[in-house]
Coordinates of C-alpha atoms in Angstrom, one line a residue:
X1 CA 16.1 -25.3 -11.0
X2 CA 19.4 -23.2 -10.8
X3 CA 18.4 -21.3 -8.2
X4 CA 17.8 -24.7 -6.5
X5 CA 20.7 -26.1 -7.0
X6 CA 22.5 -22.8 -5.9
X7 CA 20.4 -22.3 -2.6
X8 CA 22.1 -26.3 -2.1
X9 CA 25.5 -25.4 -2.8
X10 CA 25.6 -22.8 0.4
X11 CA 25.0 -25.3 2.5
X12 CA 28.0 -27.3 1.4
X13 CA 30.4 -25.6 3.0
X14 CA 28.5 -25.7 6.5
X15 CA 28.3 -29.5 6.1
X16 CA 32.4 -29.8 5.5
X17 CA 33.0 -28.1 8.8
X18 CA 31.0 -30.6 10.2
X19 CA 32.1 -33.8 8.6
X20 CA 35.7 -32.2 10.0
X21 CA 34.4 -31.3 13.1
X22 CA 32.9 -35.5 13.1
X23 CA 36.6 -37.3 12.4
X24 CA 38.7 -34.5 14.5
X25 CA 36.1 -35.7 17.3
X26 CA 36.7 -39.4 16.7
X27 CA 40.6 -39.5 16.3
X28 CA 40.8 -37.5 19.5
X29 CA 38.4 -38.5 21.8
X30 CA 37.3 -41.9 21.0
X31 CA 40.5 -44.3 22.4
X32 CA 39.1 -47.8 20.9
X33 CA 39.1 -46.4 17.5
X34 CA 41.4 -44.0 16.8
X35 CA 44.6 -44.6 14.9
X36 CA 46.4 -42.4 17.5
X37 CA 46.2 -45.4 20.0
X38 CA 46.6 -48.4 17.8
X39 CA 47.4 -50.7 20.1
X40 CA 43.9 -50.1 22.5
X41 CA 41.2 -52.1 22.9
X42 CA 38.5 -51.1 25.0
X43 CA 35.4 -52.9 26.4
X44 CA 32.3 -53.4 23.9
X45 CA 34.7 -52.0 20.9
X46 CA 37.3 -55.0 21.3
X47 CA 34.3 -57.5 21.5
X48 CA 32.9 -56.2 18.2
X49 CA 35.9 -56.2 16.8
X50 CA 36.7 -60.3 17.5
X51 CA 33.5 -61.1 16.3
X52 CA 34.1 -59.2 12.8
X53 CA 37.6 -60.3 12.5
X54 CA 36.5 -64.2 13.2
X55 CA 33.9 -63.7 10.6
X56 CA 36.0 -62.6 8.2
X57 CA 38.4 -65.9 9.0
X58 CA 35.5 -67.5 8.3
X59 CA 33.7 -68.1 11.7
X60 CA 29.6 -67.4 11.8
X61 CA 28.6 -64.8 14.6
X62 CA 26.2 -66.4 16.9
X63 CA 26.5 -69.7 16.2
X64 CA 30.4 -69.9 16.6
X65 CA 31.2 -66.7 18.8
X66 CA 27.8 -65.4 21.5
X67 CA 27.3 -61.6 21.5
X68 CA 23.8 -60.3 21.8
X69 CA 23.7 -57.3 19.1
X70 CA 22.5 -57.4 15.3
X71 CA 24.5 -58.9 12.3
X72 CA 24.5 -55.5 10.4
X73 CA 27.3 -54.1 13.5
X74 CA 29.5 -57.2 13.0
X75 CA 29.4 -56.9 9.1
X76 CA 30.8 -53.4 9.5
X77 CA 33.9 -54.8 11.6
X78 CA 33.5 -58.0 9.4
X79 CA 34.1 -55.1 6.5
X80 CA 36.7 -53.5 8.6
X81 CA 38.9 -56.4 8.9
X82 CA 38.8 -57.3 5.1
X83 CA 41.6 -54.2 4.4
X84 CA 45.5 -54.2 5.6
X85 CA 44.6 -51.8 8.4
X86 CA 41.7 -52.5 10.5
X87 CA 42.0 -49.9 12.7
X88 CA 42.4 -47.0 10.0
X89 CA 39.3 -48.2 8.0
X90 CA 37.4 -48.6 11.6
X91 CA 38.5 -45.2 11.8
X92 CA 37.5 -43.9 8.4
X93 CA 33.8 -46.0 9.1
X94 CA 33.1 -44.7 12.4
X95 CA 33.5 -41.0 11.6
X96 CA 31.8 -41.1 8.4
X97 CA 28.5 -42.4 10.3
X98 CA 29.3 -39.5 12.9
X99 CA 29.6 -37.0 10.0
X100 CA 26.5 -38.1 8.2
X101 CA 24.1 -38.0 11.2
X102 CA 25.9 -34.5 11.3
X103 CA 25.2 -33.3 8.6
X104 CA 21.6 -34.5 8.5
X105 CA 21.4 -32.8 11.6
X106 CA 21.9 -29.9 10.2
X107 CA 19.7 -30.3 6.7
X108 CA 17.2 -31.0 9.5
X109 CA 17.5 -27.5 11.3
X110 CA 17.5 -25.9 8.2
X111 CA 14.1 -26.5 8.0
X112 CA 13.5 -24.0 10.3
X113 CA 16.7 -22.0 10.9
X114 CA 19.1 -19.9 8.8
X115 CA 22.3 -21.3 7.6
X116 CA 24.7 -20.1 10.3
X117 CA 22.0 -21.1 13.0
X118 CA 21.8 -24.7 11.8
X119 CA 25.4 -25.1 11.7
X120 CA 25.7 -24.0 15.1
X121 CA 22.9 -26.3 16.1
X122 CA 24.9 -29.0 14.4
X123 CA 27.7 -28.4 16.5
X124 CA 25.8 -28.2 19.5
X125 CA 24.4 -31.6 18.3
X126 CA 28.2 -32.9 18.6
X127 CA 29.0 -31.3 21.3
X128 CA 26.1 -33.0 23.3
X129 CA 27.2 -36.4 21.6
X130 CA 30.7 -36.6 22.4
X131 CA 31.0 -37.4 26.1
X132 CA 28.7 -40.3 25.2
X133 CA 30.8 -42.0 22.4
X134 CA 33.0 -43.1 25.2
X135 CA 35.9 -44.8 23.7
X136 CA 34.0 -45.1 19.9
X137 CA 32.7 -47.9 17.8
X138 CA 29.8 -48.6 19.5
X139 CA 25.9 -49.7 18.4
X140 CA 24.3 -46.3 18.7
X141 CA 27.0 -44.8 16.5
X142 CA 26.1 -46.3 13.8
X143 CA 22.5 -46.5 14.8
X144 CA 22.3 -42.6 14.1
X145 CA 22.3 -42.1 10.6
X146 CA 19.5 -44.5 10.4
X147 CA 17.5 -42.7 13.0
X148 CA 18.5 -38.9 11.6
X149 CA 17.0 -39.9 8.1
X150 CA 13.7 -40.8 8.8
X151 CA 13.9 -37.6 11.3
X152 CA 14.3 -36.0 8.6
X153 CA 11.6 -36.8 6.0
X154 CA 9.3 -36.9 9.6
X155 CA 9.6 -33.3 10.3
X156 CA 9.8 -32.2 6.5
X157 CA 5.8 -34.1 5.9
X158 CA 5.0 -32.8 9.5
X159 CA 5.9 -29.2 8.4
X160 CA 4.5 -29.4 4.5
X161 CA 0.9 -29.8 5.9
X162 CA 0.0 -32.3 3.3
X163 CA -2.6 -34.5 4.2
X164 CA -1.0 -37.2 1.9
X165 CA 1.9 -39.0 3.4
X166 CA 4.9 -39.7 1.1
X167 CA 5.0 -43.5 0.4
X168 CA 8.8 -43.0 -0.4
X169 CA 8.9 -41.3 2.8
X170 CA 7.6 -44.5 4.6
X171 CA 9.9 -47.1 2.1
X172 CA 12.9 -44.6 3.9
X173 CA 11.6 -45.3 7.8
X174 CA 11.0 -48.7 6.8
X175 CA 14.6 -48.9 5.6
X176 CA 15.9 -47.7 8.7
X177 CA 13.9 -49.4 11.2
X178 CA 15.0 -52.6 9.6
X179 CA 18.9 -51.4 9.7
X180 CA 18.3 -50.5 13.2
X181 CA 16.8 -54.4 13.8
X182 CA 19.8 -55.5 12.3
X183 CA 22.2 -53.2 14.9
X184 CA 20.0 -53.4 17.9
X185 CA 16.4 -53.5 17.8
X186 CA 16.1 -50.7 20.9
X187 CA 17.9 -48.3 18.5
X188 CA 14.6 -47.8 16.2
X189 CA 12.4 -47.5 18.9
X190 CA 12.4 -43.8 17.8
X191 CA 11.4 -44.2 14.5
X192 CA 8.9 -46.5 15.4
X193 CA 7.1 -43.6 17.8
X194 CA 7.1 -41.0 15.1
X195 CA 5.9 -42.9 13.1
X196 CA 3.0 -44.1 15.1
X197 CA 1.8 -40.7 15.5
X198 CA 1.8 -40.2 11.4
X199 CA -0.1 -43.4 11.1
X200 CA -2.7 -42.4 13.9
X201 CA -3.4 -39.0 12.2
X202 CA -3.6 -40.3 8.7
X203 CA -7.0 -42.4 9.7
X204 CA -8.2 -38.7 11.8
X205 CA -8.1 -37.0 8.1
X206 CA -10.0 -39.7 6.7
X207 CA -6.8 -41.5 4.2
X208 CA -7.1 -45.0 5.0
X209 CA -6.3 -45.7 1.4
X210 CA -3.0 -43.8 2.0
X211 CA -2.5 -45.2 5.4
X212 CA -2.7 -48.9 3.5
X213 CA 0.1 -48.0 0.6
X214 CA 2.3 -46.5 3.5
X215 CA 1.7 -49.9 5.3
X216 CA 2.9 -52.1 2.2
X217 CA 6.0 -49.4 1.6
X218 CA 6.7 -49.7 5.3
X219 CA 7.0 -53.1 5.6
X220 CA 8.7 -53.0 2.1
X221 CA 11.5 -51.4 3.5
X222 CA 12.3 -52.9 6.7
X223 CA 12.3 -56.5 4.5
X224 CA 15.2 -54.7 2.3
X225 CA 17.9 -54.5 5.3
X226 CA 16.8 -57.8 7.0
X227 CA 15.9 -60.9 4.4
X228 CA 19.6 -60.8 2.9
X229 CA 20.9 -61.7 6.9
X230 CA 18.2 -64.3 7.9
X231 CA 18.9 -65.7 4.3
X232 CA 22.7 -66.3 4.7
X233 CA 21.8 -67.3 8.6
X234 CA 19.1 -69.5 7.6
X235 CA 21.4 -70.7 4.7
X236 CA 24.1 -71.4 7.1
X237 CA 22.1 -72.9 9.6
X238 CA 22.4 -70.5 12.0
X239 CA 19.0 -68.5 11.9
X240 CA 17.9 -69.9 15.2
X241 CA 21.0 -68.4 17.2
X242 CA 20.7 -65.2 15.2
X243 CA 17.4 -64.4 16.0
X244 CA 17.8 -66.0 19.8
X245 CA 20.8 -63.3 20.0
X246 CA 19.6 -60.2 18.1
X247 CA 15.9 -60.4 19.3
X248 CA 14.9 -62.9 22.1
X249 CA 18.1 -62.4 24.2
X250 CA 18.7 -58.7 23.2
X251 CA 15.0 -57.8 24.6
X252 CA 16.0 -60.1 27.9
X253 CA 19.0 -58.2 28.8
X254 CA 17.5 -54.6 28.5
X255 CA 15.0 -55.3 30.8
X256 CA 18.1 -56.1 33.5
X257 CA 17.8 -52.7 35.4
X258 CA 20.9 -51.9 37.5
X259 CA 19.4 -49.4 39.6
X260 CA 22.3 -48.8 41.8
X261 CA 24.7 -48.2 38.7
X262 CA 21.7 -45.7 37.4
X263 CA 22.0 -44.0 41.4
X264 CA 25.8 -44.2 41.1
X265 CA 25.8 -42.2 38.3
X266 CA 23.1 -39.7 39.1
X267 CA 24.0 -36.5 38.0
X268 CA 26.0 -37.6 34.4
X269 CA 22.1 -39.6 34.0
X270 CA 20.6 -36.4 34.7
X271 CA 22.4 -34.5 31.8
X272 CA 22.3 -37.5 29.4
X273 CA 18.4 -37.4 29.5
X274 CA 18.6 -33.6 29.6
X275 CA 17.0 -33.5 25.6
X276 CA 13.9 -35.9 26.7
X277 CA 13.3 -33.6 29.4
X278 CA 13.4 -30.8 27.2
X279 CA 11.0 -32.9 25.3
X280 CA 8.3 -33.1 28.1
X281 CA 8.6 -29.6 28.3
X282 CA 8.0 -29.2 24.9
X283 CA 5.0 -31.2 24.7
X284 CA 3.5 -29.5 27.9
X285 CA 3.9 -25.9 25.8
X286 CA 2.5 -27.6 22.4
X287 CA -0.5 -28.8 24.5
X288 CA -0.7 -24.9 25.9
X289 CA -0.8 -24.0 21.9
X290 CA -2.8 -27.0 21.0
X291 CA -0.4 -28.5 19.2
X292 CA -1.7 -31.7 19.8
X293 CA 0.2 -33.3 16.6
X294 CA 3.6 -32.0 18.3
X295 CA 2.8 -32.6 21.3
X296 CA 2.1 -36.4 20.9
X297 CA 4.8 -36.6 18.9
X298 CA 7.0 -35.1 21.8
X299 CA 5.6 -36.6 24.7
X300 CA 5.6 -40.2 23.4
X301 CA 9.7 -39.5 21.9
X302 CA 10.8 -38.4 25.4
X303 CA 8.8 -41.0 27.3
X304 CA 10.1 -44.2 25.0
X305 CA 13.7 -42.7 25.0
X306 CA 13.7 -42.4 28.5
X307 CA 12.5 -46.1 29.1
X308 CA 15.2 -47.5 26.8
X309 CA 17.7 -45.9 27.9
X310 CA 17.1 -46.2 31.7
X311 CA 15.5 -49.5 31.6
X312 CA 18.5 -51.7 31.2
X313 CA 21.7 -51.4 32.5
X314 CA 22.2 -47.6 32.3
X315 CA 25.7 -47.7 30.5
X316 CA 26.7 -44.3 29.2
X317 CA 26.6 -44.5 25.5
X318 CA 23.3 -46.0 25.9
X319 CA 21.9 -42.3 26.0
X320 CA 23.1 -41.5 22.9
X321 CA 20.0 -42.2 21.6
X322 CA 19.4 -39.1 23.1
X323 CA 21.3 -37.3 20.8
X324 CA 18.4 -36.5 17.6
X325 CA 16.5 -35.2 20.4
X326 CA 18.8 -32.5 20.8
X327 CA 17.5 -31.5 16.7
X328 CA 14.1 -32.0 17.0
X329 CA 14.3 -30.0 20.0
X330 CA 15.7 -26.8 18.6
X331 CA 13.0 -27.2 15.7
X332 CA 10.1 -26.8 17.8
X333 CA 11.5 -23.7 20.1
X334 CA 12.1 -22.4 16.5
X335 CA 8.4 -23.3 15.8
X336 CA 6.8 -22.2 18.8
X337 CA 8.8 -19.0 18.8
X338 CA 6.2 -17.1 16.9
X339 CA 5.1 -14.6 19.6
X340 CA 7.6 -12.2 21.8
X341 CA 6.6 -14.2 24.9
X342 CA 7.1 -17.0 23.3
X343 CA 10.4 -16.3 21.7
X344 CA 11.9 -15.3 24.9
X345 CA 10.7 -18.2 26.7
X346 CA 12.3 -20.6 23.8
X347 CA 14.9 -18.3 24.2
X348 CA 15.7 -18.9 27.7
X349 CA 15.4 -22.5 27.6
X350 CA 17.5 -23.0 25.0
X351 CA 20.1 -21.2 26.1
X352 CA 20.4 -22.8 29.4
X353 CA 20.6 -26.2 27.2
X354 CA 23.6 -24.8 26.0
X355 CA 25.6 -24.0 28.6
X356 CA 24.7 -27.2 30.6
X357 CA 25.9 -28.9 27.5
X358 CA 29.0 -26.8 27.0
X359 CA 29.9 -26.9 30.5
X360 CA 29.7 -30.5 31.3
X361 CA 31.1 -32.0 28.0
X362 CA 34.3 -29.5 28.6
X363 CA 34.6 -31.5 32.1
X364 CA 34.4 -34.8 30.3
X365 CA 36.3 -34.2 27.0
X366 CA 39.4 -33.4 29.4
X367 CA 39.3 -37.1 30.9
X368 CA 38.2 -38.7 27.5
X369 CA 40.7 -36.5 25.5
X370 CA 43.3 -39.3 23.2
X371 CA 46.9 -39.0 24.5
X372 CA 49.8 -41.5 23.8
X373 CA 50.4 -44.3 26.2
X374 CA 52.2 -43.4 29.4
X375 CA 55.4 -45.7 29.9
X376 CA 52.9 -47.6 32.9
X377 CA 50.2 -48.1 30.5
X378 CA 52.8 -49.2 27.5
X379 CA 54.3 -51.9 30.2
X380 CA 51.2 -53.3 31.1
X381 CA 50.3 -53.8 27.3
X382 CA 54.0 -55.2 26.6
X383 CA 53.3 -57.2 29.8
X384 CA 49.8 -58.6 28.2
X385 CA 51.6 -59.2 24.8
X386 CA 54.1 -61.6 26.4
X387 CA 51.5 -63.4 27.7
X388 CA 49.3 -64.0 24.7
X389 CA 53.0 -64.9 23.0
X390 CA 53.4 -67.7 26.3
X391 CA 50.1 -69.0 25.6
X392 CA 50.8 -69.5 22.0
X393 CA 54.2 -71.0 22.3
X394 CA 52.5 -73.3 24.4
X395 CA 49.6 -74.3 21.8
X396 CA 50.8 -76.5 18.8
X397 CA 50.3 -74.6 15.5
X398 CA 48.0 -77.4 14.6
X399 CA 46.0 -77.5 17.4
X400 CA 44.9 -73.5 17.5
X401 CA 41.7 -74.4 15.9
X402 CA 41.2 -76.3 19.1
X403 CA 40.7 -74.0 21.7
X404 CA 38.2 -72.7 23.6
X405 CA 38.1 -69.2 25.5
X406 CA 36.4 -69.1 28.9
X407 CA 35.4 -66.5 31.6
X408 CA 37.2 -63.5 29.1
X409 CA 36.0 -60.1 29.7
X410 CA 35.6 -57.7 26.6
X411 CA 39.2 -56.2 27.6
X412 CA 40.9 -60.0 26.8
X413 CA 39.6 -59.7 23.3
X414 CA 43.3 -59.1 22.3
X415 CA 43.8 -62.7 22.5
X416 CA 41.4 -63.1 19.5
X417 CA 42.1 -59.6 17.9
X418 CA 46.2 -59.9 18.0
X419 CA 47.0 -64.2 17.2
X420 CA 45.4 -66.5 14.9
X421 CA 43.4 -68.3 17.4
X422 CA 39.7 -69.3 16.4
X423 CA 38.4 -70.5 19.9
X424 CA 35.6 -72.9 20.3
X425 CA 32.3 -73.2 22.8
X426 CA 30.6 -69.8 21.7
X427 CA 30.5 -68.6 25.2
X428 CA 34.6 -66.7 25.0
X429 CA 33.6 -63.5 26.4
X430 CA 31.3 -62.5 30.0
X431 CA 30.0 -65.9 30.2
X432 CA 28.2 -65.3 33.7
X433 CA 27.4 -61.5 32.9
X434 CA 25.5 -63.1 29.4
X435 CA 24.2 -66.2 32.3
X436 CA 21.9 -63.7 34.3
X437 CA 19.7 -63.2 31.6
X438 CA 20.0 -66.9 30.4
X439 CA 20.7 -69.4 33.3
X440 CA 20.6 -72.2 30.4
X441 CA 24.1 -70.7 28.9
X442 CA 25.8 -72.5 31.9
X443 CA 24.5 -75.6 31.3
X444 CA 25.9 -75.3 27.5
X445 CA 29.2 -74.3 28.5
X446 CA 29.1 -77.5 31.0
X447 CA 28.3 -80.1 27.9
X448 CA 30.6 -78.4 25.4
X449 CA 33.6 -78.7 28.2
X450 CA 32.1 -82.6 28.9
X451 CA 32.3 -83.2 25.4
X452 CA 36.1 -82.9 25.3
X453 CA 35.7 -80.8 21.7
X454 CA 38.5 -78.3 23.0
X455 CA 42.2 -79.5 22.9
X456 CA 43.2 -76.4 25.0
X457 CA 40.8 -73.9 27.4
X458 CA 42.3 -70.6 28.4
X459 CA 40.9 -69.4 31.4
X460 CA 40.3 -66.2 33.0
X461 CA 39.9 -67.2 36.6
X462 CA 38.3 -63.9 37.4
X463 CA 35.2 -64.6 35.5
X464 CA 34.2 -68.2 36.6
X465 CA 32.9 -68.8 39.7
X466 CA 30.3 -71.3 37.8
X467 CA 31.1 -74.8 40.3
X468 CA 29.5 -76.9 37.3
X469 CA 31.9 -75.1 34.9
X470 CA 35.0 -75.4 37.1
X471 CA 34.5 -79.0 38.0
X472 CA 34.0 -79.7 34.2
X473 CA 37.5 -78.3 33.8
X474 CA 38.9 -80.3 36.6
X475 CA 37.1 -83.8 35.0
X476 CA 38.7 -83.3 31.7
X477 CA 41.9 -80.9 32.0
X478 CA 44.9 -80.5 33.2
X479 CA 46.7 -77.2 34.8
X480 CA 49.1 -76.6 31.7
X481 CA 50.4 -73.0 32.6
X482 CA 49.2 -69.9 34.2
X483 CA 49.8 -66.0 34.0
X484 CA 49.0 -62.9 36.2
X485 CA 48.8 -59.6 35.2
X486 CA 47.4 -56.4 37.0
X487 CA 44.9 -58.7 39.1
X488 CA 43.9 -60.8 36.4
X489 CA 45.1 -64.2 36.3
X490 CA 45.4 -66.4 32.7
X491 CA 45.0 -70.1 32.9
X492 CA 45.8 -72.4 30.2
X493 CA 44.6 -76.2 30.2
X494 CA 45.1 -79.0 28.2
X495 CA 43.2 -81.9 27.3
X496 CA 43.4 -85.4 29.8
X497 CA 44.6 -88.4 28.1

């Protein structure tokens, strides 16, 4: 047991660098989160961030404020907004999740690989991720502990040879499958795969009674991360718009391919799915060595990667589920380098991997890389400020819990993130964008405006083009004020008499 315990200790020091190497990359490359540019807000990142600050002030995702991804992701900004600085414990959150899928990246190599090795493949692991964080605080961030642990415990069975699967092992995957649910369900796709193949093979060796218990600790374990949400949804009668939002819309929108974005972006695509590729080639070698367990378990990762990730929308830090690819692939060339040929084959491979890698993330970190605000960048956000402080001055202070939010994109959200407005109608941000996957979310918008519930409606006239929604304005408010900024133009109305 001491000699245990001192093999463990080694790899303490590897796993530091790491967790160092996971918050240096953070503070400096991802712009939404880091405390170096408090004042930025950016896309997705702002979005999440108004939905967990309005349920902390008391609001219910879903039900009071629309956005499409799991409760589990709004209770970390809901978490975030419960201390003095936001952005600081964002920052602290963020790169803890990015140090701990580190670092089981690394327990994960060391499976098959000496200590320097897996370090090295840890870093490589990071290196890989970081044009794909984009500006930080995103889903598949903190998606990737939850996919790294079951990884883990996967590889660890799959390399023991026991014919006996864990049933601790599947509690674990059930665990983070259900986390994952609670993010975004695409995120556990992975999981889900690997896991399929154990089950499959369990029944081959003849352990159904095994395969049975795994079942019932499975499905154990996923109940664990999602019954305490649908209890407090159901509880607040909101479980019908949670599990419209997380599930039934969610799975709506992924399907929306934007093929021309995907052909715009060609050759970043082509290195983000890099890993899955290496995958096929993977499988196509195990099924040379009759693998076959591998090989499955390759062919089918790589294949339902690839369709998540390209399947809807093809935004950039969608690929990041990607990224435990890039561990399981070093595993196997480790595996299947038993034999000179082999070795150098592995060898060769692997090393182009790298400097593809190396070589295009140096391109990208340059452009990503955190600096302070130029003086044009500072005037536009002073510029923005003095109009959310117009809009305000304009709004009684007893009337702010009557006002609704229309046509905002995700880069408005400082209207939300920097007053103490709690805006009604659900729909604030990319009504019409959220309207192609659900025509109906139109015809809500229309009612709620009809219904005269809103005092005060601040408009972005660049996203509503909606005639329904536009002549519902005009039937029930007036022009009060409006404000133009950079191409975007702010309109505030006010009830009719």
């Amino acid at each position: 047991m001491t000699a245990f315990w001192n093999e463990r200790k080694r790899d303490v020091l590897p796993c530091l660098g790491l967790c160092l190497c996971g918050f240096f990359v953070v503070l400096h490359f991802c712009a939404g989160t880091s405390p170096l540019r408090p004042d930025e807000y950016l896309w997705d990142s702002a979005l999440f961030q108004a939905v967990g600050k309005l349920w902390a002030d008391g609001m219910l995702p879903y039900r009071d404020i629309f956005d499409h991804k799991g409760p589990l992701l709004f209770w970390i900004q809901r978490l975030a907004y419960g201390f003095a600085n936001p952005r600081m414990a964002l920052y602290v959150l963020e790169s803890t999740f990015v140090s701990i899928s580190l670092c089981l990246g690394y327990a994960t190599l060391r499976r098959k690989m000496s200590r320097p090795s897996a370090f090295l493949g840890g870093v490589l692991m990071l290196i890989f991720w970081l044009p794909l964080m984009e500006y930080g605080n995103l889903c598949e961030t903190y998606s990737m502990p939850f996919l790294m642990i079951p990884l883990y415990l996967q590889l660890k069975f799959l390399y023991s040879g026991s014919k006996k699967h864990p049933l601790p092992y599947a509690f674990i995957y059930g665990l983070c499958f259900g986390a994952n649910l609670m993010i975004r369900p695409n995120n556990g796709l992975l999981t889900a795969l690997v896991t399929f193949v154990i089950a499959i093979e369990l029944p081959i060796r003849r352990q159904w009674a095994n395969l049975l218990q795994n079942g019932l600790w499975l499905i154990a374990g996923v109940l664990i991360p999602v019954v305490p949400f649908v209890a407090y949804f159901a509880y607040h009668g909101a479980l019908q718009e949670m599990i419209y939002a997380t599930w039934t819309f969610n799975l709506i929108y992924a399907e929306s391919l934007e093929l021309e974005l995907v052909m715009q972006n060609l050759r970043s695509v082509l290195f983000f799915i890099t890993p899955a590729l290496l995958f096929l080639f993977l499988a196509g070698v195990c099924v040379l060595r009759r693998r076959w367990r591998l090989a499955c378990i390759h062919f089918l990762s790589a294949v339902g990667t690839l369709y998540i990730t390209l399947s809807g929308i093809g935004y950039t830090h969608y690929f990041m589920l990607h990224v435990p690819l890039v561990v399981v692939a070093l595993c196997t060339a480790r595996e299947l380098s038993d034999t000179p040929g082999w070795k150098r084959l592995m060898l060769l491979v692997c090393a182009a991997f790298v400097l593809l890698t190396v070589r295009t993330t140096a391109t990208i970190a340059q452009a990503n890389w955190v600096a302070p605000p130029t003086a044009e960048e500072q005037a536009q956000e002073d510029a923005f400020d003095e109009i959310i402080d117009a809009i305000l001055a304009a709004i009684p202070q007893e009337e702010r819990d009557s006002v609704a939010m229309c046509g905002l994109m995700v880069t408005d959200a400082e209207l939300i993130l920097k007053t103490d407005l709690h805006p009604l109608g659900r729909y604030c941000f990319l009504m019409e964008w959220h309207a192609r996957a659900d025509g109906s979310i139109i015809d809500r918008y229309v009612r709620f405006l009809q219904s005269r519930e809103a005092k005060w409606v601040i408009l972005r006239k660049e996203g509503i083009s909606d005639l329904g929604v536009l002549v519902a304005l005009d039937d029930h408010y007036l022009l009060h004020s409006a404000f133009a900024l950079d191409g975007a133009n702010y309109l505030l109305f006010q009830q009719k008499n």
